[in-house]
Amino acid sequence: MTWIRRHANVSVVFSLVVALGLLAYVAYVGTARASAGQVWTIVQRTWLWVLVLTVPYLVARALVWYELLRELKIRVPFRQMAAAFAGGEMTKSLPAGVYVQNFLLGRLTHLSTHSTIRSTMATTATLGLESLLALPVALIIGIPGASWLTWTLLGVVAGWVVVLILAWLLVHYRSLHMGPNVAAWRQRIVHATEEFLQAGGELLSIKTAKNLPPTAVYMLIYAFDLYIILRAVGVHNVSFLQTMGIYALVVLSVILVPIPTELGITEFAGLGGLLAYGVPRSTAAIIMLSLRLLATGATILVAVVVLVLVRHELARVQAAAGTSTSDAPAGPG
């Protein structure tokens, strides 16, 4: 288990270094004499729009996660789910930060290890739904001068499908053929991975497809945030449809690149997409950095409000849990 923790720590540190490196590069590109003025102009013209749109954006995201949890037979109280979701949204830009909501949900609702693993698949499935919508948009709209993009995306997606199938076969085989002499920590890893993949198999159903409309809603809202920032800074040669294509590329880059971080990859991919449409380098960088500043700031603000609204209920639940624990009969010895 020490090796696993060390490996996990190295992965997080590596992802954070890559994220900060990409973000630093975009910030460097955006450094210009008028950059501060551009950022201030964007914030003044768009902050209210972004803040207002963040509410339906988060509602749609929460609805998708809640429905996926229910589909996996995980029934949790709404307030605890809302608190866990809000916490996850505040950290989702960080390496593996989106899974903080599963940790919080497990702590707030006292989920079993079995249910916590399955809830993690519900979070992962939201990324799958986003990919399912973003892929055709990216393929149809495309990026100017990037004829290679179509086959690259199809190849990467096909590669991930093959990897997942092989992982399922390997884990299933290992689970069936594990002897009693296998270390306990290895058995736990195999069984947890098998449970995770089995939950994913349960979500491969028509019922899951009903979550595509709310997923499309919150993705369109984020694309519109990018579009109004483009307009605020004076970029008028990129239509909303083309903005959707850029955003689809960003989504696929974040999900398909095997580095578990949204920070940095979002800005780098968006920078490339804007440059393809002839947006000046410094302006394109400022646009993506402003999107990060406004969208993340608005998300954190709304999430904090949610946590404040449910804090009394959470305190009551935690107090009740503590009382039930203290009232339990003591064990022998």
PDB file of C-alpha atoms in Angstrom, residues 32-322:
ATOM      1  CA  ALA A  32       1.605  42.331 -23.470  1.00  0.00           C
ATOM      2  CA  ARG A  33       1.482  46.023 -22.665  1.00  0.00           C
ATOM      3  CA  ALA A  34      -2.308  46.145 -22.998  1.00  0.00           C
ATOM      4  CA  SER A  35      -3.046  42.739 -21.459  1.00  0.00           C
ATOM      5  CA  ALA A  36      -4.110  44.075 -18.048  1.00  0.00           C
ATOM      6  CA  GLY A  37      -6.499  46.488 -19.712  1.00  0.00           C
ATOM      7  CA  GLN A  38      -7.960  43.709 -21.857  1.00  0.00           C
ATOM      8  CA  VAL A  39      -8.562  41.499 -18.832  1.00  0.00           C
ATOM      9  CA  TRP A  40     -10.244  44.358 -16.965  1.00  0.00           C
ATOM     10  CA  THR A  41     -12.435  45.126 -19.976  1.00  0.00           C
ATOM     11  CA  ILE A  42     -13.484  41.484 -20.262  1.00  0.00           C
ATOM     12  CA  VAL A  43     -14.284  41.239 -16.554  1.00  0.00           C
ATOM     13  CA  GLN A  44     -16.332  44.445 -16.598  1.00  0.00           C
ATOM     14  CA  ARG A  45     -18.374  43.403 -19.620  1.00  0.00           C
ATOM     15  CA  THR A  46     -18.965  39.743 -18.854  1.00  0.00           C
ATOM     16  CA  TRP A  47     -18.800  39.010 -15.112  1.00  0.00           C
ATOM     17  CA  LEU A  48     -22.543  39.353 -14.547  1.00  0.00           C
ATOM     18  CA  TRP A  49     -23.367  37.184 -17.560  1.00  0.00           C
ATOM     19  CA  VAL A  50     -20.969  34.475 -16.419  1.00  0.00           C
ATOM     20  CA  LEU A  51     -22.205  34.590 -12.820  1.00  0.00           C
ATOM     21  CA  VAL A  52     -25.871  34.304 -13.818  1.00  0.00           C
ATOM     22  CA  LEU A  53     -25.195  31.497 -16.313  1.00  0.00           C
ATOM     23  CA  THR A  54     -23.155  29.578 -13.747  1.00  0.00           C
ATOM     24  CA  VAL A  55     -26.320  28.808 -11.768  1.00  0.00           C
ATOM     25  CA  PRO A  56     -28.094  26.767 -14.512  1.00  0.00           C
ATOM     26  CA  TYR A  57     -24.686  25.361 -15.495  1.00  0.00           C
ATOM     27  CA  LEU A  58     -24.162  23.882 -12.037  1.00  0.00           C
ATOM     28  CA  VAL A  59     -27.796  22.802 -11.694  1.00  0.00           C
ATOM     29  CA  ALA A  60     -27.541  20.809 -14.926  1.00  0.00           C
ATOM     30  CA  ARG A  61     -24.228  19.234 -13.875  1.00  0.00           C
ATOM     31  CA  ALA A  62     -25.640  18.293 -10.464  1.00  0.00           C
ATOM     32  CA  LEU A  63     -28.736  16.780 -12.076  1.00  0.00           C
ATOM     33  CA  VAL A  64     -26.623  14.566 -14.337  1.00  0.00           C
ATOM     34  CA  TRP A  65     -24.504  13.328 -11.429  1.00  0.00           C
ATOM     35  CA  TYR A  66     -27.573  12.731  -9.260  1.00  0.00           C
ATOM     36  CA  GLU A  67     -29.305  10.712 -11.985  1.00  0.00           C
ATOM     37  CA  LEU A  68     -26.203   8.616 -12.626  1.00  0.00           C
ATOM     38  CA  LEU A  69     -25.924   7.881  -8.906  1.00  0.00           C
ATOM     39  CA  ARG A  70     -29.556   6.771  -8.845  1.00  0.00           C
ATOM     40  CA  GLU A  71     -28.990   4.563 -11.870  1.00  0.00           C
ATOM     41  CA  LEU A  72     -26.216   2.828  -9.927  1.00  0.00           C
ATOM     42  CA  LYS A  73     -28.644   2.289  -7.004  1.00  0.00           C
ATOM     43  CA  ILE A  74     -26.942   4.908  -4.845  1.00  0.00           C
ATOM     44  CA  ARG A  75     -29.646   6.805  -2.973  1.00  0.00           C
ATOM     45  CA  VAL A  76     -28.353   9.813  -1.041  1.00  0.00           C
ATOM     46  CA  PRO A  77     -30.133  12.779   0.617  1.00  0.00           C
ATOM     47  CA  PHE A  78     -30.283  15.843  -1.605  1.00  0.00           C
ATOM     48  CA  ARG A  79     -28.549  18.238   0.802  1.00  0.00           C
ATOM     49  CA  GLN A  80     -25.566  15.962   1.346  1.00  0.00           C
ATOM     50  CA  MET A  81     -25.315  15.385  -2.387  1.00  0.00           C
ATOM     51  CA  ALA A  82     -25.453  19.142  -3.018  1.00  0.00           C
ATOM     52  CA  ALA A  83     -22.708  19.794  -0.473  1.00  0.00           C
ATOM     53  CA  ALA A  84     -20.467  17.082  -1.927  1.00  0.00           C
ATOM     54  CA  PHE A  85     -21.104  18.340  -5.450  1.00  0.00           C
ATOM     55  CA  ALA A  86     -20.302  21.929  -4.457  1.00  0.00           C
ATOM     56  CA  GLY A  87     -17.031  20.836  -2.893  1.00  0.00           C
ATOM     57  CA  GLY A  88     -16.091  18.895  -6.004  1.00  0.00           C
ATOM     58  CA  GLU A  89     -16.878  21.821  -8.297  1.00  0.00           C
ATOM     59  CA  MET A  90     -14.538  24.033  -6.282  1.00  0.00           C
ATOM     60  CA  THR A  91     -11.624  21.643  -6.850  1.00  0.00           C
ATOM     61  CA  LYS A  92     -12.394  20.110 -10.252  1.00  0.00           C
ATOM     62  CA  SER A  93      -9.724  22.147 -12.066  1.00  0.00           C
ATOM     63  CA  LEU A  94      -6.975  20.567  -9.957  1.00  0.00           C
ATOM     64  CA  PRO A  95      -5.418  17.164 -10.712  1.00  0.00           C
ATOM     65  CA  ALA A  96      -8.126  14.536 -10.050  1.00  0.00           C
ATOM     66  CA  GLY A  97     -10.052  17.306  -8.267  1.00  0.00           C
ATOM     67  CA  VAL A  98     -13.386  16.290  -9.775  1.00  0.00           C
ATOM     68  CA  TYR A  99     -13.321  13.139  -7.615  1.00  0.00           C
ATOM     69  CA  VAL A 100     -13.265  15.168  -4.409  1.00  0.00           C
ATOM     70  CA  GLN A 101     -17.066  15.108  -4.602  1.00  0.00           C
ATOM     71  CA  ASN A 102     -17.011  11.317  -4.236  1.00  0.00           C
ATOM     72  CA  PHE A 103     -14.800  11.521  -1.160  1.00  0.00           C
ATOM     73  CA  LEU A 104     -17.092  14.143   0.374  1.00  0.00           C
ATOM     74  CA  LEU A 105     -20.218  12.184  -0.522  1.00  0.00           C
ATOM     75  CA  GLY A 106     -18.799   9.101   1.163  1.00  0.00           C
ATOM     76  CA  ARG A 107     -17.976  11.040   4.319  1.00  0.00           C
ATOM     77  CA  LEU A 108     -21.259  12.956   4.503  1.00  0.00           C
ATOM     78  CA  THR A 109     -23.539   9.993   3.819  1.00  0.00           C
ATOM     79  CA  HIS A 110     -21.341   7.258   5.315  1.00  0.00           C
ATOM     80  CA  LEU A 111     -21.297   5.266   2.081  1.00  0.00           C
ATOM     81  CA  SER A 112     -19.773   1.826   2.097  1.00  0.00           C
ATOM     82  CA  THR A 113     -16.565   1.241   0.156  1.00  0.00           C
ATOM     83  CA  HIS A 114     -18.663  -0.582  -2.440  1.00  0.00           C
ATOM     84  CA  SER A 115     -20.959   2.418  -2.974  1.00  0.00           C
ATOM     85  CA  THR A 116     -18.106   4.934  -2.927  1.00  0.00           C
ATOM     86  CA  ILE A 117     -16.361   3.080  -5.750  1.00  0.00           C
ATOM     87  CA  ARG A 118     -19.581   3.013  -7.741  1.00  0.00           C
ATOM     88  CA  SER A 119     -20.140   6.730  -7.131  1.00  0.00           C
ATOM     89  CA  THR A 120     -16.710   7.337  -8.637  1.00  0.00           C
ATOM     90  CA  MET A 121     -17.908   5.669 -11.825  1.00  0.00           C
ATOM     91  CA  ALA A 122     -20.912   8.027 -11.844  1.00  0.00           C
ATOM     92  CA  THR A 123     -18.479  10.946 -11.878  1.00  0.00           C
ATOM     93  CA  THR A 124     -16.400   9.320 -14.607  1.00  0.00           C
ATOM     94  CA  ALA A 125     -19.541   8.682 -16.652  1.00  0.00           C
ATOM     95  CA  THR A 126     -20.217  12.428 -16.816  1.00  0.00           C
ATOM     96  CA  LEU A 127     -16.931  12.736 -18.692  1.00  0.00           C
ATOM     97  CA  GLY A 128     -18.075   9.985 -21.026  1.00  0.00           C
ATOM     98  CA  LEU A 129     -21.306  11.838 -21.769  1.00  0.00           C
ATOM     99  CA  GLU A 130     -19.357  15.016 -22.475  1.00  0.00           C
ATOM    100  CA  SER A 131     -17.067  13.131 -24.868  1.00  0.00           C
ATOM    101  CA  LEU A 132     -20.061  11.595 -26.610  1.00  0.00           C
ATOM    102  CA  LEU A 133     -21.400  15.075 -27.360  1.00  0.00           C
ATOM    103  CA  ALA A 134     -18.098  16.842 -28.001  1.00  0.00           C
ATOM    104  CA  LEU A 135     -16.706  14.309 -30.494  1.00  0.00           C
ATOM    105  CA  PRO A 136     -19.294  14.793 -33.275  1.00  0.00           C
ATOM    106  CA  VAL A 137     -19.201  18.574 -32.773  1.00  0.00           C
ATOM    107  CA  ALA A 138     -15.417  18.627 -33.136  1.00  0.00           C
ATOM    108  CA  LEU A 139     -15.545  16.332 -36.177  1.00  0.00           C
ATOM    109  CA  ILE A 140     -18.317  18.263 -37.959  1.00  0.00           C
ATOM    110  CA  ILE A 141     -17.190  21.827 -37.235  1.00  0.00           C
ATOM    111  CA  GLY A 142     -13.475  21.117 -37.166  1.00  0.00           C
ATOM    112  CA  ILE A 143     -10.595  23.558 -36.791  1.00  0.00           C
ATOM    113  CA  PRO A 144      -9.173  25.527 -39.759  1.00  0.00           C
ATOM    114  CA  GLY A 145      -5.910  24.103 -41.082  1.00  0.00           C
ATOM    115  CA  ALA A 146      -6.163  20.983 -38.906  1.00  0.00           C
ATOM    116  CA  SER A 147      -7.090  18.266 -41.384  1.00  0.00           C
ATOM    117  CA  TRP A 148      -5.243  15.802 -39.167  1.00  0.00           C
ATOM    118  CA  LEU A 149      -7.672  16.417 -36.304  1.00  0.00           C
ATOM    119  CA  THR A 150     -10.411  14.043 -37.500  1.00  0.00           C
ATOM    120  CA  TRP A 151      -8.278  10.941 -37.703  1.00  0.00           C
ATOM    121  CA  THR A 152      -6.340  11.851 -34.579  1.00  0.00           C
ATOM    122  CA  LEU A 153      -9.517  12.136 -32.512  1.00  0.00           C
ATOM    123  CA  LEU A 154     -10.976   8.927 -33.934  1.00  0.00           C
ATOM    124  CA  GLY A 155      -7.694   7.118 -33.316  1.00  0.00           C
ATOM    125  CA  VAL A 156      -7.406   8.306 -29.720  1.00  0.00           C
ATOM    126  CA  VAL A 157     -11.030   7.420 -28.949  1.00  0.00           C
ATOM    127  CA  ALA A 158     -10.585   3.973 -30.520  1.00  0.00           C
ATOM    128  CA  GLY A 159      -7.414   3.520 -28.481  1.00  0.00           C
ATOM    129  CA  TRP A 160      -9.223   4.329 -25.245  1.00  0.00           C
ATOM    130  CA  VAL A 161     -12.008   1.888 -26.107  1.00  0.00           C
ATOM    131  CA  VAL A 162      -9.436  -0.868 -26.683  1.00  0.00           C
ATOM    132  CA  VAL A 163      -7.646  -0.013 -23.428  1.00  0.00           C
ATOM    133  CA  LEU A 164     -10.889  -0.176 -21.434  1.00  0.00           C
ATOM    134  CA  ILE A 165     -11.880  -3.513 -22.977  1.00  0.00           C
ATOM    135  CA  LEU A 166      -8.446  -4.990 -22.273  1.00  0.00           C
ATOM    136  CA  ALA A 167      -8.516  -3.604 -18.726  1.00  0.00           C
ATOM    137  CA  TRP A 168     -11.893  -5.231 -18.092  1.00  0.00           C
ATOM    138  CA  LEU A 169     -10.722  -8.588 -19.471  1.00  0.00           C
ATOM    139  CA  LEU A 170      -7.480  -8.473 -17.490  1.00  0.00           C
ATOM    140  CA  VAL A 171      -9.125  -7.477 -14.211  1.00  0.00           C
ATOM    141  CA  HIS A 172     -11.913 -10.029 -14.632  1.00  0.00           C
ATOM    142  CA  TYR A 173      -9.394 -12.786 -15.367  1.00  0.00           C
ATOM    143  CA  ARG A 174      -7.225 -11.753 -12.424  1.00  0.00           C
ATOM    144  CA  SER A 175     -10.240 -11.707 -10.109  1.00  0.00           C
ATOM    145  CA  LEU A 176     -11.225 -15.245 -11.080  1.00  0.00           C
ATOM    146  CA  HIS A 177      -7.716 -16.656 -10.789  1.00  0.00           C
ATOM    147  CA  MET A 178      -6.389 -14.987  -7.646  1.00  0.00           C
ATOM    148  CA  GLY A 179      -4.970 -17.480  -5.213  1.00  0.00           C
ATOM    149  CA  PRO A 180      -5.152 -17.222  -1.421  1.00  0.00           C
ATOM    150  CA  ASN A 181      -1.475 -16.284  -1.276  1.00  0.00           C
ATOM    151  CA  VAL A 182      -1.976 -13.006  -3.140  1.00  0.00           C
ATOM    152  CA  ALA A 183      -1.297 -10.025  -0.893  1.00  0.00           C
ATOM    153  CA  ALA A 184      -4.433  -8.541   0.656  1.00  0.00           C
ATOM    154  CA  TRP A 185      -3.751  -5.070  -0.740  1.00  0.00           C
ATOM    155  CA  ARG A 186      -3.479  -6.504  -4.258  1.00  0.00           C
ATOM    156  CA  GLN A 187      -6.778  -8.315  -3.814  1.00  0.00           C
ATOM    157  CA  ARG A 188      -8.426  -5.073  -2.712  1.00  0.00           C
ATOM    158  CA  ILE A 189      -7.110  -3.251  -5.776  1.00  0.00           C
ATOM    159  CA  VAL A 190      -8.339  -5.957  -8.143  1.00  0.00           C
ATOM    160  CA  HIS A 191     -11.784  -6.152  -6.545  1.00  0.00           C
ATOM    161  CA  ALA A 192     -12.135  -2.348  -6.408  1.00  0.00           C
ATOM    162  CA  THR A 193     -11.156  -2.019 -10.070  1.00  0.00           C
ATOM    163  CA  GLU A 194     -13.559  -4.796 -11.012  1.00  0.00           C
ATOM    164  CA  GLU A 195     -16.370  -3.081  -9.094  1.00  0.00           C
ATOM    165  CA  PHE A 196     -15.572   0.216 -10.815  1.00  0.00           C
ATOM    166  CA  LEU A 197     -15.637  -1.335 -14.296  1.00  0.00           C
ATOM    167  CA  GLN A 198     -18.799  -3.317 -13.534  1.00  0.00           C
ATOM    168  CA  ALA A 199     -20.535  -0.079 -12.547  1.00  0.00           C
ATOM    169  CA  GLY A 200     -19.448   1.362 -15.875  1.00  0.00           C
ATOM    170  CA  GLY A 201     -20.969  -1.616 -17.652  1.00  0.00           C
ATOM    171  CA  GLU A 202     -24.283  -0.983 -15.892  1.00  0.00           C
ATOM    172  CA  LEU A 203     -24.294   2.565 -17.252  1.00  0.00           C
ATOM    173  CA  LEU A 204     -23.976   1.358 -20.846  1.00  0.00           C
ATOM    174  CA  SER A 205     -27.725   1.531 -21.319  1.00  0.00           C
ATOM    175  CA  ILE A 206     -30.428   3.538 -23.044  1.00  0.00           C
ATOM    176  CA  LYS A 207     -31.451   4.895 -19.653  1.00  0.00           C
ATOM    177  CA  THR A 208     -28.124   6.686 -19.326  1.00  0.00           C
ATOM    178  CA  ALA A 209     -28.779   8.498 -22.605  1.00  0.00           C
ATOM    179  CA  LYS A 210     -31.511  10.577 -20.936  1.00  0.00           C
ATOM    180  CA  ASN A 211     -28.678  12.503 -19.295  1.00  0.00           C
ATOM    181  CA  LEU A 212     -27.444  13.755 -22.660  1.00  0.00           C
ATOM    182  CA  PRO A 213     -29.854  16.765 -22.821  1.00  0.00           C
ATOM    183  CA  PRO A 214     -28.796  18.281 -19.452  1.00  0.00           C
ATOM    184  CA  THR A 215     -25.174  17.523 -20.347  1.00  0.00           C
ATOM    185  CA  ALA A 216     -25.654  19.411 -23.613  1.00  0.00           C
ATOM    186  CA  VAL A 217     -27.225  22.305 -21.689  1.00  0.00           C
ATOM    187  CA  TYR A 218     -24.274  22.890 -19.382  1.00  0.00           C
ATOM    188  CA  MET A 219     -21.776  22.407 -22.210  1.00  0.00           C
ATOM    189  CA  LEU A 220     -23.591  25.003 -24.324  1.00  0.00           C
ATOM    190  CA  ILE A 221     -23.567  27.408 -21.382  1.00  0.00           C
ATOM    191  CA  TYR A 222     -19.792  27.096 -21.033  1.00  0.00           C
ATOM    192  CA  ALA A 223     -19.349  27.574 -24.789  1.00  0.00           C
ATOM    193  CA  PHE A 224     -21.521  30.699 -24.558  1.00  0.00           C
ATOM    194  CA  ASP A 225     -19.304  32.009 -21.743  1.00  0.00           C
ATOM    195  CA  LEU A 226     -16.352  31.708 -24.106  1.00  0.00           C
ATOM    196  CA  TYR A 227     -18.331  33.370 -26.900  1.00  0.00           C
ATOM    197  CA  ILE A 228     -19.292  36.456 -24.889  1.00  0.00           C
ATOM    198  CA  ILE A 229     -15.662  36.834 -23.787  1.00  0.00           C
ATOM    199  CA  LEU A 230     -14.636  36.769 -27.450  1.00  0.00           C
ATOM    200  CA  ARG A 231     -17.134  39.513 -28.190  1.00  0.00           C
ATOM    201  CA  ALA A 232     -16.092  41.551 -25.151  1.00  0.00           C
ATOM    202  CA  VAL A 233     -12.479  41.687 -26.315  1.00  0.00           C
ATOM    203  CA  GLY A 234     -13.458  42.630 -29.862  1.00  0.00           C
ATOM    204  CA  VAL A 235     -13.121  39.293 -31.675  1.00  0.00           C
ATOM    205  CA  HIS A 236     -15.991  39.199 -34.179  1.00  0.00           C
ATOM    206  CA  ASN A 237     -14.662  36.786 -36.798  1.00  0.00           C
ATOM    207  CA  VAL A 238     -15.457  33.683 -34.713  1.00  0.00           C
ATOM    208  CA  SER A 239     -19.129  32.658 -34.732  1.00  0.00           C
ATOM    209  CA  PHE A 240     -20.905  30.869 -31.913  1.00  0.00           C
ATOM    210  CA  LEU A 241     -20.881  27.658 -33.965  1.00  0.00           C
ATOM    211  CA  GLN A 242     -17.124  27.942 -34.374  1.00  0.00           C
ATOM    212  CA  THR A 243     -16.814  28.689 -30.662  1.00  0.00           C
ATOM    213  CA  MET A 244     -18.627  25.404 -30.022  1.00  0.00           C
ATOM    214  CA  GLY A 245     -16.000  23.664 -32.163  1.00  0.00           C
ATOM    215  CA  ILE A 246     -13.189  25.209 -30.122  1.00  0.00           C
ATOM    216  CA  TYR A 247     -14.892  24.258 -26.870  1.00  0.00           C
ATOM    217  CA  ALA A 248     -15.439  20.693 -28.123  1.00  0.00           C
ATOM    218  CA  LEU A 249     -11.702  20.456 -28.818  1.00  0.00           C
ATOM    219  CA  VAL A 250     -10.990  21.715 -25.295  1.00  0.00           C
ATOM    220  CA  VAL A 251     -13.345  19.150 -23.733  1.00  0.00           C
ATOM    221  CA  LEU A 252     -11.833  16.273 -25.688  1.00  0.00           C
ATOM    222  CA  SER A 253      -8.298  17.399 -24.863  1.00  0.00           C
ATOM    223  CA  VAL A 254      -9.070  17.471 -21.143  1.00  0.00           C
ATOM    224  CA  ILE A 255     -10.763  14.059 -21.176  1.00  0.00           C
ATOM    225  CA  LEU A 256      -8.654  12.108 -23.669  1.00  0.00           C
ATOM    226  CA  VAL A 257      -5.172  13.320 -22.710  1.00  0.00           C
ATOM    227  CA  PRO A 258      -4.044  10.857 -20.000  1.00  0.00           C
ATOM    228  CA  ILE A 259      -3.131  13.582 -17.513  1.00  0.00           C
ATOM    229  CA  PRO A 260      -5.852  14.007 -14.863  1.00  0.00           C
ATOM    230  CA  THR A 261      -6.049  17.778 -14.791  1.00  0.00           C
ATOM    231  CA  GLU A 262      -8.289  20.387 -16.366  1.00  0.00           C
ATOM    232  CA  LEU A 263      -6.069  23.302 -15.420  1.00  0.00           C
ATOM    233  CA  GLY A 264      -3.551  24.161 -18.115  1.00  0.00           C
ATOM    234  CA  ILE A 265      -4.852  21.738 -20.728  1.00  0.00           C
ATOM    235  CA  THR A 266      -8.023  23.827 -21.125  1.00  0.00           C
ATOM    236  CA  GLU A 267      -6.050  27.010 -21.704  1.00  0.00           C
ATOM    237  CA  PHE A 268      -3.491  25.390 -24.017  1.00  0.00           C
ATOM    238  CA  ALA A 269      -6.093  23.657 -26.213  1.00  0.00           C
ATOM    239  CA  GLY A 270      -8.266  26.771 -26.349  1.00  0.00           C
ATOM    240  CA  LEU A 271      -5.251  28.870 -27.301  1.00  0.00           C
ATOM    241  CA  GLY A 272      -4.522  26.557 -30.225  1.00  0.00           C
ATOM    242  CA  GLY A 273      -8.126  26.655 -31.408  1.00  0.00           C
ATOM    243  CA  LEU A 274      -8.321  30.453 -31.306  1.00  0.00           C
ATOM    244  CA  LEU A 275      -5.005  30.835 -33.132  1.00  0.00           C
ATOM    245  CA  ALA A 276      -6.381  28.641 -35.926  1.00  0.00           C
ATOM    246  CA  TYR A 277      -9.107  31.255 -36.473  1.00  0.00           C
ATOM    247  CA  GLY A 278      -6.569  34.056 -36.751  1.00  0.00           C
ATOM    248  CA  VAL A 279      -6.999  35.536 -33.282  1.00  0.00           C
ATOM    249  CA  PRO A 280      -3.739  37.295 -32.255  1.00  0.00           C
ATOM    250  CA  ARG A 281      -1.606  35.217 -29.881  1.00  0.00           C
ATOM    251  CA  SER A 282      -1.714  37.585 -26.929  1.00  0.00           C
ATOM    252  CA  THR A 283      -5.452  38.177 -27.334  1.00  0.00           C
ATOM    253  CA  ALA A 284      -6.160  34.438 -27.586  1.00  0.00           C
ATOM    254  CA  ALA A 285      -4.178  33.805 -24.406  1.00  0.00           C
ATOM    255  CA  ILE A 286      -5.973  36.623 -22.576  1.00  0.00           C
ATOM    256  CA  ILE A 287      -9.331  35.162 -23.648  1.00  0.00           C
ATOM    257  CA  MET A 288      -8.545  31.719 -22.230  1.00  0.00           C
ATOM    258  CA  LEU A 289      -7.066  33.110 -19.015  1.00  0.00           C
ATOM    259  CA  SER A 290     -10.124  35.340 -18.572  1.00  0.00           C
ATOM    260  CA  LEU A 291     -12.402  32.349 -19.096  1.00  0.00           C
ATOM    261  CA  ARG A 292     -10.523  30.506 -16.342  1.00  0.00           C
ATOM    262  CA  LEU A 293     -10.714  33.501 -14.018  1.00  0.00           C
ATOM    263  CA  LEU A 294     -14.404  34.215 -14.566  1.00  0.00           C
ATOM    264  CA  ALA A 295     -15.772  30.668 -14.834  1.00  0.00           C
ATOM    265  CA  THR A 296     -13.776  29.290 -11.907  1.00  0.00           C
ATOM    266  CA  GLY A 297     -14.461  32.358  -9.784  1.00  0.00           C
ATOM    267  CA  ALA A 298     -18.204  32.219 -10.453  1.00  0.00           C
ATOM    268  CA  THR A 299     -18.289  28.477  -9.776  1.00  0.00           C
ATOM    269  CA  ILE A 300     -16.512  28.866  -6.445  1.00  0.00           C
ATOM    270  CA  LEU A 301     -18.816  31.728  -5.458  1.00  0.00           C
ATOM    271  CA  VAL A 302     -21.999  29.777  -6.221  1.00  0.00           C
ATOM    272  CA  ALA A 303     -20.576  26.645  -4.568  1.00  0.00           C
ATOM    273  CA  VAL A 304     -19.798  28.589  -1.391  1.00  0.00           C
ATOM    274  CA  VAL A 305     -23.376  29.899  -1.328  1.00  0.00           C
ATOM    275  CA  VAL A 306     -24.664  26.319  -1.641  1.00  0.00           C
ATOM    276  CA  LEU A 307     -22.450  25.169   1.232  1.00  0.00           C
ATOM    277  CA  VAL A 308     -23.676  28.043   3.394  1.00  0.00           C
ATOM    278  CA  LEU A 309     -27.312  27.210   2.629  1.00  0.00           C
ATOM    279  CA  VAL A 310     -26.955  23.545   3.610  1.00  0.00           C
ATOM    280  CA  ARG A 311     -24.531  23.960   6.513  1.00  0.00           C
ATOM    281  CA  HIS A 312     -27.188  23.661   9.248  1.00  0.00           C
ATOM    282  CA  GLU A 313     -28.591  20.456   7.782  1.00  0.00           C
ATOM    283  CA  LEU A 314     -25.102  19.000   7.452  1.00  0.00           C
ATOM    284  CA  ALA A 315     -24.282  19.923  11.035  1.00  0.00           C
ATOM    285  CA  ARG A 316     -27.493  18.243  12.203  1.00  0.00           C
ATOM    286  CA  VAL A 317     -26.706  15.084  10.244  1.00  0.00           C
ATOM    287  CA  GLN A 318     -23.153  14.931  11.570  1.00  0.00           C
ATOM    288  CA  ALA A 319     -24.378  15.513  15.131  1.00  0.00           C
ATOM    289  CA  ALA A 320     -26.940  12.734  14.755  1.00  0.00           C
ATOM    290  CA  ALA A 321     -24.252  10.414  13.433  1.00  0.00           C
ATOM    291  CA  GLY A 322     -22.015  11.261  16.380  1.00  0.00           C
TER     292      GLY A 322
END
